[in-house]
Structure formats: structure tokens, C-alpha cells
Amino acid sequence: MLLISCPWCGQRDESEFTCGGEAHIQRPPDPDALSDPEWADYLFMRTNPKGRHRERWCHTHGCGRWFNVERHTLTHDIISVYRMGEGPADDGDGDPS
Amino acid sequence: MTAQPYRLAEGGVIDRTRPLSFSFNGRRLTGFAGDTLASALLANGVHLVGRSFKYHRPRGILTAGTEEPNALVQLETGNRSTPNLKATRVELYDGLAATSVNCWPGVRFDAGALIDAVHRMVPAGFYYKTFMWPRGGWHFYEKLIRRMAGMGRAPEGPDPDRYDRTNAHCEVLVVGAGPAGLAAARAAGRSGTRIILADEQPRPGGMLLNVTDTKGEPGADWIGDTLSELRSMPNVRVLTRTTVTGYFDHNFLVAVERVTDHLGPDAPAHLPRQRLWRIRAARVVLATGALERPLVFANNDRPGVMLAAAARAYVNAFAALPGRRAVVCTNNDSAYEAALDLHRNGVEITAIADLRTDPAGPAAEAAAAAGLNILGGHAVVDTSGRRRVRSAQVAGIGADGSLEGPVRALHCDLVLMSGGWSPAVHLFSQSGGRLRYDDALGVFLPDRARQPVQCAGAVNGADGTAACVLQGQDAGSGNRPAAASAPAAPEAGSHWPIPARNRSGEFRRFVDLQNDVTAADIALAVAEGYQSVEHLKRYTTLGMGTDQGKTGNVPGIAVLAGSLGAPLPAVGTTTFRPPYDPVTFGAIAGRDVGPLADPVRETPMHAWHVEAGAVFEDVGQWKRPFYYPLAGETKRDAVARECLAVRNAVGLMDATTLGKIVVSGRGAVAFLNRIYTNAWDDLEVGRCRYGLMLGEDGMVLDDGVTARLATNRFLMTTTTGNASRVLAWLEEWLQTEWPDLDVYLTSATEQFATVALAGPKARAVLSGLTSDIDVTTEAFPFMSWRSGHVAGFPARVFRISYSGELAYEISVPAAHGLSLWAALSRQGEDHGITPFGTEAMHVLRAEKGYLMVGQETDGTVTPIDLGMQWILKKKKDYIGRRSLARSAMLDPLRKRLVGLRTEDPELVLPEGAQILPTAPSGPPETMIGHVTSSYWSGVLRRSVALALVKGGRDRETTTVHVPLDGRTARAEICDPRFYDPDGARLRG
């Protein structure tokens, strides 16, 4: 049972959240410009890393907000939590947005 | 009072002033308060407690704790009955009734014991080899095997007891209240932060409770002082009878507290039987101790063969003698203390067979001083006795581990064994911590932790109370515990198994006593290629019983290492998984049973439906009226009557449960354009539009009517079952993909009660109840909405129809729902108004060929499949559009929606029936589709069905075949719009 820090509500049990899979997959602005394989790649293909992974989570049974979590898939350590539209805190550029 | 022939006159924690009567296999016996069932049985001289899992061999009591593999009992009868409880853990209460498991007709004469006579025919993995012929035969054999190799029996009725669940948070959770745990809790408690100390025993103290002579180290007084200090700290919670069973991510641990199990039926009614603790701890200290290992010699499973420390516990803590004449077999010092304690209490120690050639040190010296007969380089190599051990065969063991010299039979009624101690690393391993094999100690020890957890005491390799207390203090204060002091090495790798004196004995050296796995089984598995410890476990079932191999696993690994000729650490351990100890389903379910298992949602009109005798249908969590049968009516009669009333007069239906979402903001139109397949820019305020929602994969997700309430405000309706899913779907897009859109979503499902008024007389009924809404078609056309008052209540009226008739949906604030319903019922009396349920609604829409999401769609159906190209807007992008452009989506051989007209008009096809293009000719058949909806249509006086069929309406007018139970129905593919295909009625 992970302990997840919702950026709006603070630390809550995993059971209050739903995981929305890999983060930072943007919907293509012009889907018609994509070939079928490119569209399938957007639609279905996800990375499955052993290690750091950026995911979208939603505090479904709380504030209802979506946000991003960087999680280690092996240890389940949560490295950072950041709001939609932001980058992870440890991007290195010192700027959370 | 019945005599307890093996009870000591004094000593122990038992209360001799409180005798308790209990029964075992129907025999009435007496014990004392403070006894476990096991200690009370031993005090009465009962050793034969059960039969083994596979061979039905007589078994007794091996241990004094949670690790017990043998002494499993069924406690009580009827619905309170609990199977497979360990007699070593069941606390005695007055009137307790227990029986043996896995034997018939009884534990003394068990018919299944015939298996033991032919044990050579049923080696490891025998069922994989034997029962695979003929093909499919396993299903027949499995039933027999399950009966033969059963354990206890689950009660058949609902559990009458109550269980609870609670959440707790703390800075430090200490698991285990032995010397290390008590010291850790005290040190941590002094910091003033929140501490929880959990221990599975009824009394804190751990192994120290079993020791009478502490040789100057901390003892009973120290426990008392520490406990009273802990109890004086308001920040410390001490939980006894509480087993921490699972260690999960982020320091989340689950424990089960047996609140009233020890009180039996006399438990106070206000207390739950058990309580599940869900604990989140900043830091965890594991002081889980160590478990003594058995030795693997021939017939080491007879009743009366016991772990040395267990015997010590029975004598010291329970004042119960496990026998009068004992032979001890050991590879380490700890058994000497047990032997001395038994000796002091009058048990004759015939011999101590020590596998070490030259036992030295204080333990051996003390035993020699007491006059005990120590045989260095010796072992028990076999035992005899039918239902109780009668003698132990002792022989010398050579340096190469083989049998040496003559075998001597020593008369005895008790064999004590000790194969050293295994640190109870289960929880540490569950936490993700790595283990390492310590050659000096011959044990697996906690190594690198992955979570904030520290191990202290025997689990960390500490030897002796003082060392445990020191480690506990360190860990409790948050310091790294000092390294383990190294006791005399127990030579763990060698002597597993101890050689047998004959061939028969080689097959009776048990490693896992619960699952009847022998050293020979392990050797066989290795010979057959199962060399990984994980494969071995699954092939032989080693360690897979309810005890999870707490005693047998390390000896099993040692035997495997020996068979492989590999060092023990190279073999490694199997994965430790929760639970550490079995958890009852009751504790997991807690109060979430019966009506509380899932919330039930009722509309404001529910009471009226109940009064009207409605049969209800569950739609998601909602209770919806299915149909309203009159006296003597069948479902088909009632539904046909309700449908005809809607077609010919007027009906009313509770539509409150449909999801309602208010979409507002300057970006609302743009948002709807992206979410729905059709366009919303041109929808005027006061009008409604049907919309279809797709997943990004192009499959139909949901549908419903959306009304424009104001320029930037819409009311969206969803199907009942999908309401929360759709809201979540919309939120996800808004928050993650289009945060720039100025759109706000509000669920309004519960705020409004909605009544659908449908049928040619609907207008007449409505007009009599409103003065400020003009209900003429000119003023209030199809697919528009008006606000005003209905029956005096503020209302929004939507002219929309799912039945194909003239229809209105009237929404009022939820509080007025029942009154509105009553007013409409009264007003419609003269017009024959009839309440109709969801089944009539399904029939009415199917007659019209309208899709029902979840019935015609199953996540693989596109709008094109449904013949709904008209709703796909070409000039804009929307969710799912690109996927529809894939060539495969346009394949004319995809399953598409059609109508089915059965040749026999009376025949209502079963939904889900397969459709064949030709009469069936034997498998494999060519299947071209399936029936999705099928009903009796009262108005058409025939059955109607919708189906998804390859090729769809290109097959119109062709005949297809539907195989049914024992016959085949013929049907014609047709237009799915069976009734009023041009929609004249709903616009009228």
C-alpha cells in the first residue's frame, strides 16, 4: 500500500488513488497527420521500465485531481510528485515548471 | 475434577484455581486458565492430535507456537466453526470443543492411513504423473484427491461473529514483545512519540516466558518492570494476541488482533471477535525472534517427537510434562537447557545424542554435572511406536556423516530434537529486505533493508537475553543495533538428513510435516530436474501448507543443497509472502458484509415502487424497478402490459438514476465537440441533442442526451451504470490534456428526481399539471426543453424519447420527486397511466432498434458497426475519430447491428445465442454473430431481436440459424427498426 503525496491533499493511502499509466504522452495535435502505426503507438504502446517511471495518478476518492508521480518500479519509492503541466522537481533546471 | 496426570504441582502461568472443562474428539478433559489447547492436551497425556495431510500418519504436537505444522484442529461446530487452527495457539476456555482434522472415522483408526502402507506409490509430484491419463481424467481424480487430502471443513452458514477493521499510525511499530521488542518499545517510548508494540502471544515476554532460570540475565522481573513502564506511557499502545501478518510497501503493515477468540462463546457482545489493524509506521523494529528447526531422521514425525524448546515451554510456562522419559537429539547447545529443565522437573533424560563429536562449553558441562548421559557424535536415527513414540534408535555418526557403529534402542515416550534456530526473517523479507547466509551462525540473517526497518534480537542473530535487550534498545532509539554475538555454530549444513538405518527409514524422514514432504521426495525432485528451490517447492509442495514451512523450510533447503552438492547459500530461500500466519476472511471483510458490502442507492420515489410491488433490478449500485407485476402476473405478462400502456396510452418511469453532469464554462461547446462525435456549436439554448461518446480506440463508450441550458452551460445525461465512469473520463481529459479549456463539471445526478412520461396521452397528462409551460408541438417540439412548474414544483421538462413515443422527462429537485410521481399518477388515472420498469423500457427501445450501451456494445463495437455514421461529424476532430479511420474498422465483414425476425414468431431467442449462416453440421461451426437483445413485443405480437452479425445489413432478408438447446431456430436478418421506423409517433 503506497503512501502517495497528493499535491493538493497531502499524504494518503494508495487505495484513494487510481493510476492512469505513463505520464507525458501528449495527444497528437493533428491525428490525421499520423500513419496507422504512429497512431497505434500513441494509443497502445507504453514504456515499461525497471527503475524510474513517470506516471499519472488521480486522487479519485479525494480531491479528484490528476497529477504526476515519479516512482521507482522496483522499490516503489516515490521520487517526486508534481502537478499537471509541471516537470519533475529534479529536472535539474531548478525550475519546477 | 478429572486428573491431569502430566500436570506439575506448581509453576507456570496457569491458574490452578480456575479449572476449565473442554472436549477433544468428544472426550471430556480438564485444563486450567492460561493453558493452550496443546498444553492442556499434554497435561492429560494426549499426544495423538491429528493425521497427516497425505499419508494420514499419526501426528502429535511438535511446537509450542505459531510455527506448528501438525496439531491442527477444527474448533467448535456449526457456523462458528473454524478449521485448521493450531492447538498450540488456541487458548483454552470453558466448554471448548475441538476435533482432529483430516481423519475418518477417527484419529485413532483412520481409514486413510492405508495410503501410508503404499507410500512408495505416491512420491513427490505423483499427481502430475499418475492422474493425467486419460485426457481430462484429472477432473475426475481431483475430487477424490481433494477429499482424501483435505484439511478442516469450512462452516456452511454465514459467520455469526462480528469483525472490525481499524487504521493506526505511529512513529515506531515494534513487532514482537520478547526481550528485544520490549527493550525497543521502551527506548522508543521514552521519546514521547507514538509507539505500537504488537505481539502474538496473550502475554508479552516472548521466549523469556519459557525460562525459569535466567542465570542472572533479565527475567520475569525485568518483563514486569518494562511492561509497567510501557503501560504508564500514554504514547505507547501495547497490542497482545496480535499477529503482524503482512509487511507491505511504504511501511504499511497489517496485523490481526484476536480480541475475543480466547473467551469462546462467553465473549462480551460489544466486542468484535477479531480486529484487523492497518498500520502505517514511520519506522519499524522487527523483534520477531527465531524458530527452532527440527532434525530430519527416520520417523521423526511420531507423536511424542517434539522440538526441544517447545518441551521446555510446556514444562516451564504451562507446568505440563510432555513425557516422563526423553531422548534428546541436537546439533547445538540450546537443547541442553531444555533437557536440564525437564530433568529438574522429574523427566528422565535417557541420553543426549549430540551430532557434534565433542560437545563442550557451559551447556554440556552443566548437563554432565547434572549426571546426564551425553553421547557426542551420535544421533537419533529412527523411532518406533504406533500412535506414540516408544523408543528412539540411537547410533554414532561418522565424520563423513554416515552411520557408524551399532544402533541402540532407547526406551522413551518423548524425543526432543533441535536443529538450531532460524531467525524469523519472514516480515523482513516481505518488506523487500535482502537476506544473507551467515556461515558462522548457520542461518539466514536480515541484510540490506529496503524500507525504514531494523531487526533486533534473535531475528538479527543475537544470542541470549542480554544481547537481545541491547539490540532492542539500540533499534528502539533509532540506532543501528550492534552486530550479532556469535554463539557456538550449530553446523547447520551438515547432517541434513540424518542417515537412516534401513531402506524403509529413508522414505520416512520428514522435512515438511504438514505436507508430508520427505528427504526422499526432495532427492527425487532433484533427480527429475527440479533444482531451483522455487521449482522444488511447487513440485513437492515443500513449505506450502498453512504453516508455510516455518519449521521445515530451512532443513528442506539444507537437504536440497546436500542433494545438489551445492553450498546452502547458493540454494537460497523461497520468497516469503504475506500472510505470516493465516488470516480469517472475517477479519479481512470486517464490517463490509451483507448490506454494507456495497452502498445501495435508492431514488426519492423508491418507497412508492416498493408499495406498488415492483420487482427491482440492480443497475450499478442503484435499485431500479424492473417491472410492476399485478396479482398473478408473470414477468412476461407484466412487461407486455406495461409496454402496451406506453404504446397506446401513457406510462411513467423513474429515470432519476440516469447520470446528470452539468458542463459549464466558456469552453463548454469546444469541450463537447471533442468529447462527442457530433457538433454542438449550433445547438440553441432550449434544445437538446443526442450524443455518442467514444474511447480513443473508436469504440462506443456511452451515449445520452445533452441539453443547452444557457450559452455556456449544458446538462449532459449518461447511462445509469456509466455515470461516474463518464465523469471521471471527462475530468481526465480536462485536467490532463486540455487544462486551458475553461470548463467545469458538476455531478447533479442526486440533485434531481426525473420522471419519464411516455405515450400518446403524455401531453394530456402533462398539460393538466402545468400552467406556465406550453406543451403544444409548435411551442415545445421534439428534442427541446422548457422550464416552469409541474404539479407546483419548479421543473425542467425535456421532450426526449427512448420509447419511440411522444415523451417528456420531467426533472424536479430531488426532495419533490415522490410528490411529483404521485401527482402524475393521479393526473393520469383517467388516461390509464401505468408505471413501467426498466424491462419495458428495454423492450420499447429494442422495438425501435435503439442501441443500449452495454447490451449492443461491449467495448469492441464502433458507431459504424451500429449503423450510426450519421452521428460522426467529418469536419472536426473528436476522441476516437482517428481510430475509426483505420482500414480494419471499415472492413465490411465486421460484426454490425441488424434485426432478427424469428421464423416462429412466438420464439424469444436467448441473448448471447450464436448465429450460423447455415444449418449446423457438427463442430467446428462457422459463427457469424450473436444475439445482443431479444424480447417479446406485445405491440407487434411477435418476438424481436437485435444482433451483431458479420456483414450486417448486407445480409438483409437472408435466413440464419441459431442453435439452441437440442434444436435450431431459423431467423431472417432485417432492419433493426421494428416499430414506427420513420419516427412519426415521437414527433407527434
mmCIF file of N, CA, C and O in Angstrom, chain A residues 1-4 12-15 25-27 29 31-32 34-36 39 42-44 56 64-66 74-78 84, chain B residues 167 169 248-252 278 280 450 696-697 728 731-733 735-738 877-883 885-888:
data_model
loop_
_atom_site.group_PDB
_atom_site.id
_atom_site.type_symbol
_atom_site.label_atom_id
_atom_site.label_comp_id
_atom_site.label_asym_id
_atom_site.label_seq_id
_atom_site.Cartn_x
_atom_site.Cartn_y
_atom_site.Cartn_z
ATOM 1 N N MET A 1 0.855 -1.203 0.000
ATOM 2 C CA MET A 1 0.000 0.000 0.000
ATOM 3 C C MET A 1 0.883 1.244 0.000
ATOM 4 O O MET A 1 1.463 1.603 1.008
ATOM 5 N N LEU A 2 0.978 1.861 -1.179
ATOM 6 C CA LEU A 2 1.836 3.033 -1.285
ATOM 7 C C LEU A 2 1.256 4.181 -0.465
ATOM 8 O O LEU A 2 0.055 4.253 -0.234
ATOM 9 N N LEU A 3 2.131 5.064 -0.057
ATOM 10 C CA LEU A 3 1.712 6.309 0.593
ATOM 11 C C LEU A 3 2.039 7.413 -0.409
ATOM 12 O O LEU A 3 3.199 7.648 -0.714
ATOM 13 N N ILE A 4 0.995 8.038 -0.925
ATOM 14 C CA ILE A 4 1.190 8.982 -2.027
ATOM 15 C C ILE A 4 0.849 10.386 -1.555
ATOM 16 O O ILE A 4 -0.172 10.604 -0.913
ATOM 17 N N ARG A 12 -1.723 10.333 1.448
ATOM 18 C CA ARG A 12 -2.905 9.490 1.541
ATOM 19 C C ARG A 12 -2.545 8.077 1.082
ATOM 20 O O ARG A 12 -1.596 7.874 0.331
ATOM 21 N N ASP A 13 -3.368 7.104 1.522
ATOM 22 C CA ASP A 13 -3.166 5.717 1.107
ATOM 23 C C ASP A 13 -3.429 5.541 -0.391
ATOM 24 O O ASP A 13 -4.315 6.178 -0.949
ATOM 25 N N GLU A 14 -2.708 4.608 -0.953
ATOM 26 C CA GLU A 14 -2.865 4.268 -2.372
ATOM 27 C C GLU A 14 -4.311 3.959 -2.748
ATOM 28 O O GLU A 14 -4.753 4.244 -3.857
ATOM 29 N N SER A 15 -5.066 3.378 -1.799
ATOM 30 C CA SER A 15 -6.430 2.965 -2.133
ATOM 31 C C SER A 15 -7.331 4.153 -2.461
ATOM 32 O O SER A 15 -8.409 3.975 -3.008
ATOM 33 N N ILE A 25 2.417 11.618 -22.145
ATOM 34 C CA ILE A 25 2.105 11.188 -23.503
ATOM 35 C C ILE A 25 1.038 12.154 -24.002
ATOM 36 O O ILE A 25 -0.101 12.115 -23.557
ATOM 37 N N GLN A 26 1.445 13.052 -24.883
ATOM 38 C CA GLN A 26 0.517 14.081 -25.319
ATOM 39 C C GLN A 26 -0.334 13.575 -26.474
ATOM 40 O O GLN A 26 0.153 12.855 -27.348
ATOM 41 N N ARG A 27 -1.588 13.952 -26.464
ATOM 42 C CA ARG A 27 -2.441 13.592 -27.596
ATOM 43 C C ARG A 27 -1.941 14.362 -28.816
ATOM 44 O O ARG A 27 -1.759 15.576 -28.754
ATOM 45 N N PRO A 29 -1.608 16.646 -31.803
ATOM 46 C CA PRO A 29 -2.479 17.777 -32.150
ATOM 47 C C PRO A 29 -3.223 17.542 -33.466
ATOM 48 O O PRO A 29 -4.340 18.014 -33.626
ATOM 49 N N PRO A 31 -4.231 14.304 -35.380
ATOM 50 C CA PRO A 31 -4.201 12.841 -35.518
ATOM 51 C C PRO A 31 -4.165 12.393 -36.965
ATOM 52 O O PRO A 31 -3.581 11.352 -37.287
ATOM 53 N N ASP A 32 -4.787 13.189 -37.876
ATOM 54 C CA ASP A 32 -4.826 12.763 -39.274
ATOM 55 C C ASP A 32 -3.439 12.723 -39.905
ATOM 56 O O ASP A 32 -3.223 12.035 -40.900
ATOM 57 N N LEU A 34 -0.938 11.412 -38.694
ATOM 58 C CA LEU A 34 -0.211 10.221 -38.250
ATOM 59 C C LEU A 34 -0.583 9.008 -39.098
ATOM 60 O O LEU A 34 -1.747 8.830 -39.473
ATOM 61 N N SER A 35 0.415 8.179 -39.363
ATOM 62 C CA SER A 35 0.141 6.897 -40.022
ATOM 63 C C SER A 35 -0.531 5.969 -39.008
ATOM 64 O O SER A 35 -0.509 6.226 -37.808
ATOM 65 N N ASP A 36 -1.101 4.894 -39.505
ATOM 66 C CA ASP A 36 -1.729 3.937 -38.582
ATOM 67 C C ASP A 36 -0.759 3.449 -37.510
ATOM 68 O O ASP A 36 -1.104 3.443 -36.323
ATOM 69 N N TRP A 39 -0.218 6.169 -34.971
ATOM 70 C CA TRP A 39 -1.404 6.342 -34.117
ATOM 71 C C TRP A 39 -1.491 5.211 -33.088
ATOM 72 O O TRP A 39 -1.774 5.431 -31.915
ATOM 73 N N TYR A 42 0.819 5.852 -30.235
ATOM 74 C CA TYR A 42 0.251 6.782 -29.248
ATOM 75 C C TYR A 42 -0.803 6.089 -28.394
ATOM 76 O O TYR A 42 -0.861 6.251 -27.169
ATOM 77 N N LEU A 43 -1.609 5.273 -29.058
ATOM 78 C CA LEU A 43 -2.773 4.700 -28.393
ATOM 79 C C LEU A 43 -2.409 3.578 -27.424
ATOM 80 O O LEU A 43 -2.939 3.491 -26.320
ATOM 81 N N PHE A 44 -1.503 2.721 -27.859
ATOM 82 C CA PHE A 44 -1.308 1.484 -27.101
ATOM 83 C C PHE A 44 0.069 1.317 -26.473
ATOM 84 O O PHE A 44 0.194 0.635 -25.465
ATOM 85 N N ARG A 56 0.851 9.087 -14.334
ATOM 86 C CA ARG A 56 -0.243 9.966 -13.921
ATOM 87 C C ARG A 56 -1.063 9.236 -12.862
ATOM 88 O O ARG A 56 -1.352 8.048 -12.995
ATOM 89 N N GLY A 64 -10.030 14.499 -6.398
ATOM 90 C CA GLY A 64 -10.379 14.245 -7.788
ATOM 91 C C GLY A 64 -9.389 14.824 -8.791
ATOM 92 O O GLY A 64 -9.660 14.814 -9.989
ATOM 93 N N ARG A 65 -8.254 15.311 -8.316
ATOM 94 C CA ARG A 65 -7.301 15.950 -9.239
ATOM 95 C C ARG A 65 -6.281 14.942 -9.766
ATOM 96 O O ARG A 65 -5.828 14.056 -9.049
ATOM 97 N N TRP A 66 -5.915 15.122 -11.030
ATOM 98 C CA TRP A 66 -4.830 14.366 -11.637
ATOM 99 C C TRP A 66 -3.505 15.063 -11.359
ATOM 100 O O TRP A 66 -3.446 16.289 -11.310
ATOM 101 N N LEU A 74 10.761 -0.795 -9.157
ATOM 102 C CA LEU A 74 11.296 -1.951 -8.443
ATOM 103 C C LEU A 74 11.106 -1.796 -6.937
ATOM 104 O O LEU A 74 10.642 -2.706 -6.262
ATOM 105 N N THR A 75 11.416 -0.618 -6.425
ATOM 106 C CA THR A 75 11.347 -0.415 -4.977
ATOM 107 C C THR A 75 10.049 0.255 -4.563
ATOM 108 O O THR A 75 9.744 0.325 -3.379
ATOM 109 N N HIS A 76 9.313 0.778 -5.517
ATOM 110 C CA HIS A 76 8.099 1.550 -5.247
ATOM 111 C C HIS A 76 8.394 2.859 -4.521
ATOM 112 O O HIS A 76 7.471 3.502 -4.014
ATOM 113 N N ASP A 77 9.630 3.246 -4.447
ATOM 114 C CA ASP A 77 9.934 4.551 -3.873
ATOM 115 C C ASP A 77 9.302 5.626 -4.748
ATOM 116 O O ASP A 77 9.372 5.549 -5.981
ATOM 117 N N ILE A 78 8.713 6.616 -4.114
ATOM 118 C CA ILE A 78 8.182 7.741 -4.871
ATOM 119 C C ILE A 78 9.221 8.849 -4.823
ATOM 120 O O ILE A 78 9.562 9.363 -3.753
ATOM 121 N N MET A 84 0.013 18.645 -12.756
ATOM 122 C CA MET A 84 -0.150 18.604 -14.213
ATOM 123 C C MET A 84 0.486 19.840 -14.834
ATOM 124 O O MET A 84 0.349 20.945 -14.295
ATOM 125 N N ASN B 167 -7.564 1.605 11.464
ATOM 126 C CA ASN B 167 -6.329 2.167 10.927
ATOM 127 C C ASN B 167 -5.532 2.783 12.059
ATOM 128 O O ASN B 167 -6.107 3.352 12.983
ATOM 129 N N HIS B 169 -1.619 4.886 12.979
ATOM 130 C CA HIS B 169 -0.374 5.491 12.529
ATOM 131 C C HIS B 169 0.559 5.603 13.724
ATOM 132 O O HIS B 169 0.105 5.855 14.839
ATOM 133 N N PHE B 248 3.956 -4.522 3.897
ATOM 134 C CA PHE B 248 3.771 -4.075 2.522
ATOM 135 C C PHE B 248 4.580 -2.802 2.265
ATOM 136 O O PHE B 248 5.331 -2.354 3.130
ATOM 137 N N ASP B 249 4.356 -2.225 1.076
ATOM 138 C CA ASP B 249 5.161 -1.077 0.671
ATOM 139 C C ASP B 249 4.929 0.131 1.573
ATOM 140 O O ASP B 249 3.865 0.304 2.151
ATOM 141 N N HIS B 250 5.939 0.970 1.619
ATOM 142 C CA HIS B 250 5.887 2.239 2.353
ATOM 143 C C HIS B 250 5.499 2.029 3.813
ATOM 144 O O HIS B 250 4.674 2.749 4.364
ATOM 145 N N ASN B 251 6.095 1.006 4.387
ATOM 146 C CA ASN B 251 5.906 0.710 5.805
ATOM 147 C C ASN B 251 4.444 0.608 6.208
ATOM 148 O O ASN B 251 4.021 1.146 7.229
ATOM 149 N N PHE B 252 3.684 -0.071 5.398
ATOM 150 C CA PHE B 252 2.298 -0.367 5.720
ATOM 151 C C PHE B 252 2.231 -1.828 6.154
ATOM 152 O O PHE B 252 2.634 -2.724 5.408
ATOM 153 N N ARG B 278 -4.571 -1.919 10.351
ATOM 154 C CA ARG B 278 -3.828 -1.443 9.182
ATOM 155 C C ARG B 278 -2.920 -0.331 9.690
ATOM 156 O O ARG B 278 -3.388 0.741 10.029
ATOM 157 N N ARG B 280 0.346 2.210 9.562
ATOM 158 C CA ARG B 280 1.362 2.914 8.782
ATOM 159 C C ARG B 280 2.386 3.417 9.791
ATOM 160 O O ARG B 280 2.048 4.201 10.682
ATOM 161 N N ARG B 450 15.096 -2.463 2.566
ATOM 162 C CA ARG B 450 14.646 -1.583 1.504
ATOM 163 C C ARG B 450 13.709 -0.513 2.050
ATOM 164 O O ARG B 450 13.413 0.465 1.385
ATOM 165 N N GLU B 696 -10.744 6.546 -27.166
ATOM 166 C CA GLU B 696 -9.772 6.955 -28.195
ATOM 167 C C GLU B 696 -9.539 5.824 -29.199
ATOM 168 O O GLU B 696 -9.052 6.044 -30.313
ATOM 169 N N ASP B 697 -9.928 4.594 -28.826
ATOM 170 C CA ASP B 697 -9.802 3.469 -29.748
ATOM 171 C C ASP B 697 -10.977 3.373 -30.713
ATOM 172 O O ASP B 697 -11.061 2.424 -31.500
ATOM 173 N N ALA B 728 -15.488 10.730 -14.651
ATOM 174 C CA ALA B 728 -14.040 10.558 -14.492
ATOM 175 C C ALA B 728 -13.330 10.704 -15.834
ATOM 176 O O ALA B 728 -12.255 11.315 -15.919
ATOM 177 N N GLU B 731 -13.248 14.383 -16.764
ATOM 178 C CA GLU B 731 -12.287 15.080 -15.898
ATOM 179 C C GLU B 731 -10.860 14.797 -16.344
ATOM 180 O O GLU B 731 -10.005 15.674 -16.351
ATOM 181 N N GLU B 732 -10.609 13.532 -16.694
ATOM 182 C CA GLU B 732 -9.258 13.158 -17.091
ATOM 183 C C GLU B 732 -8.810 13.976 -18.309
ATOM 184 O O GLU B 732 -7.710 14.532 -18.320
ATOM 185 N N TRP B 733 -9.689 14.078 -19.303
ATOM 186 C CA TRP B 733 -9.317 14.847 -20.495
ATOM 187 C C TRP B 733 -9.111 16.312 -20.159
ATOM 188 O O TRP B 733 -8.158 16.942 -20.603
ATOM 189 N N GLN B 735 -8.356 17.723 -17.255
ATOM 190 C CA GLN B 735 -7.224 18.039 -16.381
ATOM 191 C C GLN B 735 -5.876 17.725 -17.017
ATOM 192 O O GLN B 735 -4.896 18.416 -16.765
ATOM 193 N N THR B 736 -5.845 16.645 -17.802
ATOM 194 C CA THR B 736 -4.526 16.209 -18.269
ATOM 195 C C THR B 736 -4.213 16.692 -19.669
ATOM 196 O O THR B 736 -3.052 16.872 -20.012
ATOM 197 N N GLU B 737 -5.226 16.882 -20.496
ATOM 198 C CA GLU B 737 -4.939 17.181 -21.892
ATOM 199 C C GLU B 737 -5.343 18.606 -22.276
ATOM 200 O O GLU B 737 -4.694 19.244 -23.084
ATOM 201 N N TRP B 738 -6.445 19.072 -21.678
ATOM 202 C CA TRP B 738 -6.953 20.382 -22.077
ATOM 203 C C TRP B 738 -7.125 21.311 -20.877
ATOM 204 O O TRP B 738 -8.239 21.846 -20.646
ATOM 205 N N ASP B 877 -12.219 17.267 -35.199
ATOM 206 C CA ASP B 877 -11.593 16.126 -34.521
ATOM 207 C C ASP B 877 -12.380 15.838 -33.251
ATOM 208 O O ASP B 877 -12.938 16.752 -32.641
ATOM 209 N N TYR B 878 -12.464 14.600 -32.895
ATOM 210 C CA TYR B 878 -13.071 14.208 -31.614
ATOM 211 C C TYR B 878 -12.380 12.940 -31.138
ATOM 212 O O TYR B 878 -11.689 12.275 -31.927
ATOM 213 N N ILE B 879 -12.564 12.641 -29.883
ATOM 214 C CA ILE B 879 -11.915 11.454 -29.315
ATOM 215 C C ILE B 879 -12.399 10.211 -30.070
ATOM 216 O O ILE B 879 -13.592 9.972 -30.160
ATOM 217 N N GLY B 880 -11.476 9.456 -30.595
ATOM 218 C CA GLY B 880 -11.813 8.210 -31.274
ATOM 219 C C GLY B 880 -11.877 8.327 -32.784
ATOM 220 O O GLY B 880 -11.939 7.317 -33.484
ATOM 221 N N ARG B 881 -11.847 9.548 -33.292
ATOM 222 C CA ARG B 881 -12.054 9.735 -34.738
ATOM 223 C C ARG B 881 -10.949 9.067 -35.558
ATOM 224 O O ARG B 881 -11.233 8.358 -36.524
ATOM 225 N N ARG B 882 -9.706 9.299 -35.150
ATOM 226 C CA ARG B 882 -8.592 8.757 -35.923
ATOM 227 C C ARG B 882 -8.647 7.229 -35.971
ATOM 228 O O ARG B 882 -8.341 6.613 -36.996
ATOM 229 N N SER B 883 -9.074 6.635 -34.874
ATOM 230 C CA SER B 883 -9.118 5.167 -34.852
ATOM 231 C C SER B 883 -10.159 4.640 -35.828
ATOM 232 O O SER B 883 -9.982 3.565 -36.418
ATOM 233 N N ALA B 885 -10.724 5.698 -38.625
ATOM 234 C CA ALA B 885 -10.223 5.793 -39.990
ATOM 235 C C ALA B 885 -9.296 4.635 -40.344
ATOM 236 O O ALA B 885 -8.859 4.515 -41.484
ATOM 237 N N ARG B 886 -8.987 3.803 -39.385
ATOM 238 C CA ARG B 886 -8.140 2.646 -39.698
ATOM 239 C C ARG B 886 -8.885 1.719 -40.659
ATOM 240 O O ARG B 886 -10.095 1.517 -40.523
ATOM 241 N N SER B 887 -8.148 1.143 -41.588
ATOM 242 C CA SER B 887 -8.814 0.371 -42.639
ATOM 243 C C SER B 887 -9.597 -0.800 -42.042
ATOM 244 O O SER B 887 -10.679 -1.144 -42.519
ATOM 245 N N ALA B 888 -9.073 -1.379 -40.971
ATOM 246 C CA ALA B 888 -9.745 -2.544 -40.394
ATOM 247 C C ALA B 888 -11.145 -2.193 -39.893
ATOM 248 O O ALA B 888 -12.036 -3.039 -39.840
#
